[in-house]
XYZ file of C-alpha atoms in Angstrom:
560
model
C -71.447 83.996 -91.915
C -70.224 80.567 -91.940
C -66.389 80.502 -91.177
C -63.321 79.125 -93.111
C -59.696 77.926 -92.814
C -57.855 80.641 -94.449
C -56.251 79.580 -97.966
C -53.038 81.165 -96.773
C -52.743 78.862 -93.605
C -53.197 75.583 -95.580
C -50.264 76.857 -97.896
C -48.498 77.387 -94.648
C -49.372 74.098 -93.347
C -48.433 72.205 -96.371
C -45.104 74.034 -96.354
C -44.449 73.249 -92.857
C -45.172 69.091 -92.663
C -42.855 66.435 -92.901
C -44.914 64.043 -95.071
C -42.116 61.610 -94.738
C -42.690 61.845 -90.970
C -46.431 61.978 -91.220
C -46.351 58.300 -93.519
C -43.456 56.783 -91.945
C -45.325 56.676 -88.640
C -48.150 54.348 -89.986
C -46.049 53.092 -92.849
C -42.931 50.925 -92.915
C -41.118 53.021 -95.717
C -37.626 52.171 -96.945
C -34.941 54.926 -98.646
C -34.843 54.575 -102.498
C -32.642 57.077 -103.937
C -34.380 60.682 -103.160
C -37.507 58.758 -102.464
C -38.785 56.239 -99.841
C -41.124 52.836 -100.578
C -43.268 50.296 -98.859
C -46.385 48.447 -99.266
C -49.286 50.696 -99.691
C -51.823 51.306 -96.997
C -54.549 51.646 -99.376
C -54.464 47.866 -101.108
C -52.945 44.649 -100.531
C -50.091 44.101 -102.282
C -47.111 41.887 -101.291
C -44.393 44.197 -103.869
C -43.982 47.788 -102.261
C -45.267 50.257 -105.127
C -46.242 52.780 -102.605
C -43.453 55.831 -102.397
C -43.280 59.059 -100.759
C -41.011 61.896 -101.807
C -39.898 64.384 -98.860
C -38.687 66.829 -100.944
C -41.928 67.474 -103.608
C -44.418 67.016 -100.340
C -46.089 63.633 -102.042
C -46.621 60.181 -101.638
C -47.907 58.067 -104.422
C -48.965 54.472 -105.148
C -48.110 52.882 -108.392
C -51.095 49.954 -108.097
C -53.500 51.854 -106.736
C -52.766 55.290 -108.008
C -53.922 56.950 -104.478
C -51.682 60.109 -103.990
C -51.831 63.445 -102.691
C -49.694 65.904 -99.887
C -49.725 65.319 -96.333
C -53.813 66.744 -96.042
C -54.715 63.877 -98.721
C -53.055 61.308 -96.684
C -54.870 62.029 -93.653
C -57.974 62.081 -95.225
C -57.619 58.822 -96.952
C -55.951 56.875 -94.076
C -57.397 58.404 -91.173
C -61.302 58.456 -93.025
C -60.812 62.257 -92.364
C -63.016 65.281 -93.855
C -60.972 67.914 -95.433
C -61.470 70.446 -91.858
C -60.698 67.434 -89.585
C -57.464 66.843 -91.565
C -55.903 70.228 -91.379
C -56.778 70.245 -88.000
C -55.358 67.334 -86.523
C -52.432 68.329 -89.407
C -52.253 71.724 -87.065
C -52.017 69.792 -83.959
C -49.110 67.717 -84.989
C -46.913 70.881 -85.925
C -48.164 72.508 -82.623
C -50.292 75.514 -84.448
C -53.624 76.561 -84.042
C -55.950 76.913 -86.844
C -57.061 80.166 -87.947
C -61.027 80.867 -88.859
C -61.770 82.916 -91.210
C -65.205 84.568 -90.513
C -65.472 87.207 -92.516
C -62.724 89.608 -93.909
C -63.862 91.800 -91.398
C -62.258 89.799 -88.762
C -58.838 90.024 -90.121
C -56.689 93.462 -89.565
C -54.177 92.698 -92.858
C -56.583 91.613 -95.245
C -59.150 94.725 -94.105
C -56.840 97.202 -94.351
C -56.304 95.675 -98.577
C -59.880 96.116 -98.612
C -60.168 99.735 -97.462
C -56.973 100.736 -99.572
C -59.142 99.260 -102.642
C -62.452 101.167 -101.770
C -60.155 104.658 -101.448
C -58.681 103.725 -104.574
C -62.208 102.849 -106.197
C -63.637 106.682 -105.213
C -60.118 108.486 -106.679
C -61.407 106.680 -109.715
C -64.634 107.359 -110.019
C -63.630 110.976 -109.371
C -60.821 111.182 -111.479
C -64.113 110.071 -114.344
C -66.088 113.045 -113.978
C -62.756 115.109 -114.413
C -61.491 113.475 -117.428
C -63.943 114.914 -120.643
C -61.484 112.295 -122.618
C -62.370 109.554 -120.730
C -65.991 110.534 -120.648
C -65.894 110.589 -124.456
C -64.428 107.565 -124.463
C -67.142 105.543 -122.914
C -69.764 107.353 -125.017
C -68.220 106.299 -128.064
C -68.806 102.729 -126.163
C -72.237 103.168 -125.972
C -71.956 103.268 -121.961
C -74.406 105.856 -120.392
C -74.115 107.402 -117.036
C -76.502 105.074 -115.122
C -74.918 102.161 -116.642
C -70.793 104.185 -115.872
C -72.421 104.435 -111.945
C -73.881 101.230 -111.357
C -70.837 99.562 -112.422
C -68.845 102.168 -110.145
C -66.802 102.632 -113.451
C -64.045 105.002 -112.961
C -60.673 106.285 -114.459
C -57.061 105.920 -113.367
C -55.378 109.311 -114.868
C -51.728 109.371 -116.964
C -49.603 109.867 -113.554
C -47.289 107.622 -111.949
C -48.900 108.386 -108.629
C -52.436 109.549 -108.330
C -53.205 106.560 -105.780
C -50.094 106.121 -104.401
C -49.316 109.797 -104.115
C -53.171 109.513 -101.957
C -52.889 107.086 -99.920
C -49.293 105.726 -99.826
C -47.943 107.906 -97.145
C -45.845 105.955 -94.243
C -43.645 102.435 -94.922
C -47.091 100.361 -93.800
C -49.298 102.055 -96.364
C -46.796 101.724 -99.178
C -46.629 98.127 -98.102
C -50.507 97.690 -98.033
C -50.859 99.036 -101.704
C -48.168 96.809 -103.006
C -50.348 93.765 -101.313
C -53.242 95.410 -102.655
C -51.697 94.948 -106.272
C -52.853 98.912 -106.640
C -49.138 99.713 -107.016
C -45.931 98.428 -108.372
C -42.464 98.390 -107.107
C -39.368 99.327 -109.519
C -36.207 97.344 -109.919
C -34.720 100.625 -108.298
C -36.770 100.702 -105.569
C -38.933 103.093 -106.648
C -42.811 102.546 -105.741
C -45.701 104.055 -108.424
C -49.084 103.167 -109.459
C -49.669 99.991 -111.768
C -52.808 101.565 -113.531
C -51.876 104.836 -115.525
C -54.492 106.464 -118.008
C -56.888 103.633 -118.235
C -60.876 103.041 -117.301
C -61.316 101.162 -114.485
C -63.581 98.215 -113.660
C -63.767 97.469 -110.281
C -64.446 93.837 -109.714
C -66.449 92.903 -106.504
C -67.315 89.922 -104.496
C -70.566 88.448 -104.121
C -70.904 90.861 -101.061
C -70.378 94.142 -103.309
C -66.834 94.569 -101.681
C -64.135 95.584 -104.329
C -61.554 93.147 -104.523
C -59.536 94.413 -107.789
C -59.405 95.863 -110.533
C -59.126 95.814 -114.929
C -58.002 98.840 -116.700
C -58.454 99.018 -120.577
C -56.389 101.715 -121.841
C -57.416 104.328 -123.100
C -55.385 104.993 -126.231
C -53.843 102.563 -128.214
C -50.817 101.312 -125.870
C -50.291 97.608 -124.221
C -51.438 95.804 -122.828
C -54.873 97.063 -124.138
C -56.148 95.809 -120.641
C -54.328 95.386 -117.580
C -56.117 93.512 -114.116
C -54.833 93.041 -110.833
C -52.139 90.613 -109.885
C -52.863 87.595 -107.536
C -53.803 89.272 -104.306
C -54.923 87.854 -100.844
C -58.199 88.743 -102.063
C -58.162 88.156 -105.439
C -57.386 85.248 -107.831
C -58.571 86.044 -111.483
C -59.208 82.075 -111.780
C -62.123 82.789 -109.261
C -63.639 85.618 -109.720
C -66.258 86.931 -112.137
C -66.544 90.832 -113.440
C -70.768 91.586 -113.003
C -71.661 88.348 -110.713
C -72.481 90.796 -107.565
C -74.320 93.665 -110.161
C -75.888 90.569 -111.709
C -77.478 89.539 -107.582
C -78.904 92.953 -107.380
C -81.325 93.089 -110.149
C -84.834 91.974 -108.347
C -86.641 88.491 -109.225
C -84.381 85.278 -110.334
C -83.465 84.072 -113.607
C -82.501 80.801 -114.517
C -79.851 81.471 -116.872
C -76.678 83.350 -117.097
C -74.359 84.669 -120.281
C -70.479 84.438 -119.853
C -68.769 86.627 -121.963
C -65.367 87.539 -121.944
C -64.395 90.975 -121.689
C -65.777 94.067 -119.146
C -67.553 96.354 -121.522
C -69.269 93.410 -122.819
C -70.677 92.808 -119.408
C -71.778 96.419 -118.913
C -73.145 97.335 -122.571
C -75.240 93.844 -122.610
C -76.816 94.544 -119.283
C -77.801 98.582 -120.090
C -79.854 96.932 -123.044
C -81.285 94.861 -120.732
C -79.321 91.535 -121.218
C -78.960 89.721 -118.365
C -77.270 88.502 -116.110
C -74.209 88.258 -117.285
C -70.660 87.964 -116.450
C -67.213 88.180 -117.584
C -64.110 85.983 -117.195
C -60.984 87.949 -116.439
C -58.668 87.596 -119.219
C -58.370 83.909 -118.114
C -59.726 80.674 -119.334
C -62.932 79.961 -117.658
C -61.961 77.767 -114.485
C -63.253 74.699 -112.727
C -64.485 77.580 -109.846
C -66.027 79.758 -112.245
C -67.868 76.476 -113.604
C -68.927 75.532 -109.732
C -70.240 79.020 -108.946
C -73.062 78.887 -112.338
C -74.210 75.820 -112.093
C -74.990 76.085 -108.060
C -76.762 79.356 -109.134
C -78.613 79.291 -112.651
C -80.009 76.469 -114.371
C -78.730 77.321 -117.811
C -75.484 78.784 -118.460
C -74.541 80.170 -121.947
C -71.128 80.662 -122.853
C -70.885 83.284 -125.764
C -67.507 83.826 -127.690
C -66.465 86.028 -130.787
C -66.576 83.743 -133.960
C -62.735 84.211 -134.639
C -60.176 81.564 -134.011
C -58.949 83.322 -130.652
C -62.901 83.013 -129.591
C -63.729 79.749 -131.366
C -60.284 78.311 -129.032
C -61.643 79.884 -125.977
C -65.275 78.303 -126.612
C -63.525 74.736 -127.092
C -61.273 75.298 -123.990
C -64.348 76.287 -121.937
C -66.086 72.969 -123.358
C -62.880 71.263 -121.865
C -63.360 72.366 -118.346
C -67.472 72.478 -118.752
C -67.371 68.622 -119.219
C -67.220 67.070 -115.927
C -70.903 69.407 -115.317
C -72.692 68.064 -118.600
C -75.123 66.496 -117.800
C -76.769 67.209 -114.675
C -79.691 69.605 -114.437
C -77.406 72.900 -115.589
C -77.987 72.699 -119.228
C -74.378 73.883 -120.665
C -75.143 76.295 -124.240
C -72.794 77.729 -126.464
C -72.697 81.081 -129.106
C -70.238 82.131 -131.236
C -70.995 85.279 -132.677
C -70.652 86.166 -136.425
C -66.593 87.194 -137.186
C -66.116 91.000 -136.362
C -68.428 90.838 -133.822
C -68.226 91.152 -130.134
C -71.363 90.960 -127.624
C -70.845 94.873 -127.383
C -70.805 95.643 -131.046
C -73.321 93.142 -131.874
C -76.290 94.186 -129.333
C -75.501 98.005 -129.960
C -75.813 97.329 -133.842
C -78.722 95.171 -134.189
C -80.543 95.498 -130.610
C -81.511 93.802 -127.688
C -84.206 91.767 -129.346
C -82.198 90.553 -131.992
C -78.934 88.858 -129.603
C -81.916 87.420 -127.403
C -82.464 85.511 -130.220
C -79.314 84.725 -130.922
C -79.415 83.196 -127.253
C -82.623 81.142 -127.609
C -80.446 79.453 -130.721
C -76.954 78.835 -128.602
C -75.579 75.355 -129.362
C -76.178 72.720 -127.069
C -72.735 71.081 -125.522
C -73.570 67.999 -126.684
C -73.802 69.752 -130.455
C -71.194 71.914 -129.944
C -68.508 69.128 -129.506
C -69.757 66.834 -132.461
C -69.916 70.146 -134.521
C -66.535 70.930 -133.835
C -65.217 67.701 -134.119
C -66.680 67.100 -137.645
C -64.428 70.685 -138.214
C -61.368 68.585 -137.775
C -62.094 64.923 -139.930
C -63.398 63.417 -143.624
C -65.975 61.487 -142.519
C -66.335 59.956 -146.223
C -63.574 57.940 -145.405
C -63.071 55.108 -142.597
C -59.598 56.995 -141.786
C -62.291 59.925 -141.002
C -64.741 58.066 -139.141
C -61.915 56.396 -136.789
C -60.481 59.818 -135.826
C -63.292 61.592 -134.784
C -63.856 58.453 -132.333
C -60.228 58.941 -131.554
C -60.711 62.556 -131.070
C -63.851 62.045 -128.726
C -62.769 59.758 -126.888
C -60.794 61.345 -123.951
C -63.430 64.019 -123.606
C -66.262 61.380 -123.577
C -63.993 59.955 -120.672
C -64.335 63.041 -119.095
C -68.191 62.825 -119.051
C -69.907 61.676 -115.549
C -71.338 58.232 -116.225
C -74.946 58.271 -117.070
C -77.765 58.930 -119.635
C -75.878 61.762 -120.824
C -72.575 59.878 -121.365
C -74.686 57.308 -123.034
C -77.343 59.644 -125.116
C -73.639 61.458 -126.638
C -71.756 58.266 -127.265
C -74.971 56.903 -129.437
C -74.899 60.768 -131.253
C -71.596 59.817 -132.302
C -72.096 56.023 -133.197
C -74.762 57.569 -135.581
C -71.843 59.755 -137.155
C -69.505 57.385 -137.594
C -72.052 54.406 -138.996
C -71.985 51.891 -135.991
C -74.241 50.401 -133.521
C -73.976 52.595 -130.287
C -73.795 49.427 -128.127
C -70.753 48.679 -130.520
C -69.258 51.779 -130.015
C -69.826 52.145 -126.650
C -68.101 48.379 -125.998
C -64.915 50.161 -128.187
C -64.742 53.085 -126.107
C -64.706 51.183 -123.014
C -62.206 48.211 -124.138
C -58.972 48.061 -122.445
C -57.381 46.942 -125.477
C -59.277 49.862 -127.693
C -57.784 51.624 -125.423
C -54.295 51.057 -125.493
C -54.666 50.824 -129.529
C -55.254 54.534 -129.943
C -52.121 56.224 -128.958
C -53.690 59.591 -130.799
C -56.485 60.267 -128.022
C -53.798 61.912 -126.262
C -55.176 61.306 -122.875
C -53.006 61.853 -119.397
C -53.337 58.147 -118.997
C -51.246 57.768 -122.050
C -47.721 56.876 -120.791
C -45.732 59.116 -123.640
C -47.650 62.133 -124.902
C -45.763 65.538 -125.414
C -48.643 66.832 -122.925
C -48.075 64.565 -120.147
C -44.218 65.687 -120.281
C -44.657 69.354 -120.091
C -47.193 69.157 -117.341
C -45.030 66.738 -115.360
C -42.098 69.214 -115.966
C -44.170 72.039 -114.805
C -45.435 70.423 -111.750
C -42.016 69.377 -110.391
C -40.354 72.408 -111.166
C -42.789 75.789 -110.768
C -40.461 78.463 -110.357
C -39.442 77.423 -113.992
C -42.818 77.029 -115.175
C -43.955 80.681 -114.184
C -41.148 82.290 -115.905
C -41.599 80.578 -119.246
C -45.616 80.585 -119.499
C -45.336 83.418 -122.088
C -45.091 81.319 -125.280
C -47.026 82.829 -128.101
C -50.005 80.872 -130.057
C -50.065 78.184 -126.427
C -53.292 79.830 -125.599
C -54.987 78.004 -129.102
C -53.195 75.079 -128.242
C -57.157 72.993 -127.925
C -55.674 69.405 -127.310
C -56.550 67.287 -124.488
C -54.819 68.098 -121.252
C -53.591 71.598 -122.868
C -56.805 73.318 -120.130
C -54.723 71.829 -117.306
C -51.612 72.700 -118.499
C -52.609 76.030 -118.984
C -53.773 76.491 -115.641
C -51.047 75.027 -114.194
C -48.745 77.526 -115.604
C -50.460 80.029 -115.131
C -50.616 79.570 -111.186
C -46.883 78.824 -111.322
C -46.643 82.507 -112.909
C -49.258 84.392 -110.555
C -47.591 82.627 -107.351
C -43.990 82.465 -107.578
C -43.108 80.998 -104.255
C -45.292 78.475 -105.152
C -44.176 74.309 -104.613
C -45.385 70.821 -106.107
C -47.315 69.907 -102.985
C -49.048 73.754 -103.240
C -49.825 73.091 -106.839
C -51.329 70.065 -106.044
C -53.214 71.515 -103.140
C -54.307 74.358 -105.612
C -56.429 71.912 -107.681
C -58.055 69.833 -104.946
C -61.549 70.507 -105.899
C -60.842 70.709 -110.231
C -62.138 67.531 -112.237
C -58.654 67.552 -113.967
C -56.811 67.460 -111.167
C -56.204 64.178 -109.949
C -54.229 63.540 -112.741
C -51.073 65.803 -110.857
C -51.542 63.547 -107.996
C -50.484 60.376 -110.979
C -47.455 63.196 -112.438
C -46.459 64.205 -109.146
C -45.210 60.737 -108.837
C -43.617 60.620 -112.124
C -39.720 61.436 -111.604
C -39.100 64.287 -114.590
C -36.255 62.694 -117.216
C -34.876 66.075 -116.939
C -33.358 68.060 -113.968
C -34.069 71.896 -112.545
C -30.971 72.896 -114.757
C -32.494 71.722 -118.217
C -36.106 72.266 -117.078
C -36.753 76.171 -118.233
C -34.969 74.833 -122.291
C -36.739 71.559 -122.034
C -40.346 73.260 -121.072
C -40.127 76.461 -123.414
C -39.181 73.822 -126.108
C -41.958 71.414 -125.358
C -44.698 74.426 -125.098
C -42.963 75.771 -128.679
C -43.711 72.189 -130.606
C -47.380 71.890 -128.710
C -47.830 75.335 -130.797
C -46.346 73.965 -133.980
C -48.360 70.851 -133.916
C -51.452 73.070 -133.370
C -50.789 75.238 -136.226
C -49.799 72.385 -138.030
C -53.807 70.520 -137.760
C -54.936 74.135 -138.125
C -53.411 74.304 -141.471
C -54.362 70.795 -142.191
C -57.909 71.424 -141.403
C -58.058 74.792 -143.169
C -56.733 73.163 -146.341
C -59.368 70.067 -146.156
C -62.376 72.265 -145.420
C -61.117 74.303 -148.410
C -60.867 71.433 -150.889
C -64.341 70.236 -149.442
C -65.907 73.254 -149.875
C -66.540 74.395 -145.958
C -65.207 77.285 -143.638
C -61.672 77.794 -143.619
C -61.573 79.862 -140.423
């Protein structure tokens, strides 16, 4: 097994450097209120617009736009690779670098491992003791071979069935709070986080159980319940079925993303597969790099209600950097009321298969849904949906693709597609289309709140809760949303972290731009300032929707 720097060192490493000590020794830098400046390293210039900020972990360059933490800086000045970086990062701070070969080599994060697996067979036990939750999955249409191939099991309606097992002594008790398989009171008192639901246990690629979802088994909330950020787990990761999916014989090409656990295990009992599920999370610039190594056609299937019509269009958002290579990217939304469960048990295997072979091309998909949104029998029509296409079409990788969609869309909105193309990449255009709300943009609502978020964290994880943001399908709302939602899994998290956190997503060298960008507000106003911003991104959201739903009415279309 190849080895690794542990994730948890580089966090550690980040924390610990002095990036104003790291820069200043191969940078003349003068102070500048909080910040320090001099001429950047990376371009002439003969006006310092280069800056580095001790405090947020950053440096920055206002010409250039080259940014990062103190791991960036090395790599760009030095003509480091990432390893070589945190090594010679190590060196300076007078640490040695951990390798990670294998969980098996490290005692902590084994021992979370074997507290999972123990809690994994007093689940499965605790199933074929339950007759209710037994009935419950046959009312799901989940047989026994399907219930033991996906280990399925059932957490009973105690406060300490695992804990009471295997929380004996102040190490074990620690271990299961690590673990995420129990929860600590504001008193003190420690008790099992999953109480009366089934359980899903979610495994690596290697079959080894790294958490847990629960769905509950009456009607209570939250109707499902996963594990919390672990050492071993990290829901923006991971994906429910992707090891049961390995262990079928042969290879197929393509792979179904759904987005909840029974969908996963009813589809692939009737002989759907693969197929995985996203854990109550958007899909993620990791869960995008893990399909497209693997299949060469990945389908992304969604209910056909607003919540699932939102999280097709956010998973569009994030697909976009891949279009275009040799993955093709597919989309299905499912008639309203149904759910890949409820659909393949009601009609049959042979009937969603063809539902599959009929999934919407990205490239279709995106038109589609931007003709949802515009009158195109009127110029004011025409120019929006260019307006409206433009900042994804940005996000495209340059090439045929880029080229075959932009001349889809000329044909849509009447012009030549070497016109349009010329439009789209104009400076001026650019600049004369404040709507395409793209991070660029130098006052957008967006760029704010993701600004505010990134300087200040701890505010943005305790504020991430606002209801409707999940719809919220404008551009930049995908990285905002996974912004706040690391801020709320890690709380100790910090700016330079953040950025860290998004090295390898498509999005994220825009935070390296924001981290720059001094917030207008302080840490005081921040949690006010952000909860209000995130409330008006909803309003304006519902706002189009009701726009939209009106126009399609008066036009004669959906009104969904």
């Amino acid at each position: 097994m190849s080895s690794r720097i542990p994730q948890s060192f580089i966090n550690e490493l980040i924390g610990r450097a002095d990036i104003l000590e790291l820069v200043g020794g191969r940078v003349a830098l003068k102070k500048a209120g909080s910040s320090y400046k001099g001429l950047c390293p990376f371009h002439d210039e003969k006006t310092p617009s280069f800056s580095v900020s001790p405090d947020k972990g950053f440096y920055h360059c206002f010409g250039c736009h080259a940014g990062g933490n103190a791991i960036d800086f090395l790599m760009e000045h030095d003509h480091m690779t990432f390893p070589e970086a945190v090594e010679d990062l190590a060196a300076m701070l007078g640490i040695e670098v951990p390798v990670d070969r294998g969980y098996e080599d490290r005692g902590e994060t084994q021992g979370l491992l074997e507290a999972l697996v123990q809690a994994d067979r007093i689940y499965r036990r605790a199933l074929r003791d339950s007759p209710a939750a037994q009935d419950y999955l046959k009312r799901r249409g989940i047989d026994g071979a399907a219930a033991q191939r996906f280990a399925i099991g059932y957490a009973p309606d105690a406060w300490d069935t695992v804990f009471g097992a295997l929380g004996r002594g102040e190490a074990q008790a620690k271990l299961l709070l690590q673990s995420g398989l129990a929860v600590k009171s504001d008193k003190g008192h420690q008790y099992d986080r999953f109480r009366d639901r089934i359980m899903f246990p979610i495994r690596d690629r290697r079959g080894k159980v790294i958490g847990f979802g629960g769905r509950m088994l009456g009607d209570g909330e939250p109707k499902y319940l996963n594990s919390p950020e672990t050492p071993l787990f990290h829901k923006g990761r991971a994906l429910y079925g992707l090891f049961e999916a390995h262990q079928r014989p042969g290879h197929r090409d393509e792979i179904l993303v759904v987005e909840g656990y029974l969908d996963v295990v009813c589809l692939a009992q009737h002989g759907i597969e693969p197929v995985v599920a996203t854990l109550g999370t958007a899909t993620s610039t990791d869960h995008l790099r893990q399909l497209t190594r693997l299949y060469k056609r990945v389908v992304f299937c969604f209910d056909g209600d607003r919540a699932g019509r939102a999280a097709a269009w956010r998973a569009l958002e994030t697909a976009l950097p891949y279009a275009g290579s040799q993955v093709e990217l597919s989309f299905l939304l499912l008639p309203d009321g149904e759910d890949p469960d409820s659909l393949v048990r009601s009609r049959g295997a042979d009937a969603f298969r063809d539902l599959l072979q009929r999934a919407t091309p990205l490239s279709n998909f995106l038109l589609d849904e931007l003709r949802e949104q515009v009158d195109l029998g009127s110029a004011d029509g025409r120019s929006k949906i260019v307006a409206l296409a433009r900042p994804l079409l940005e996000r495209l990788p340059r090439g045929v693709y880029r080229d075959l969609l932009t001349a889809d869309l000329a044909r849509v909105v009447g012009l030549k597609a070497e016109r349009l193309g010329a439009l789209l990449d104009s400076p001026l255009e650019r600049r004369a289309t404040p709507d395409a709300g793209t991070l660029q943009l130098k006052s957008t609502l967006i760029r704010k709140t993701i600004t505010l978020a990134l300087h200040f964290p701890a505010v943005a994880g305790s504020v991430s809760d606002v209801e409707g943001f999940e719809d919220v399908d404008q551009p930049g709302a995908s990285l905002l949303r996974q912004v706040l939602e690391a801020a709320r899994d890690n709380p100790e998290i910090t700016p330079a972290h953040l950025v860290e956190r998004f090295r390898d997503d498509p999005e994220g060298r825009y935070l390296h731009r924001l981290a720059a960008d001094v917030p207008l507000d302080d840490e005081q106003a921040a949690p006010e300032v952000l909860r209000d911003s995130l409330e008006r991104l909803v309003r304006e959201q519902q706002r189009r929707n009701t726009v939209r739903a009106l126009k399609n009415h008066a036009l004669g279309g959906r009104s969904d």
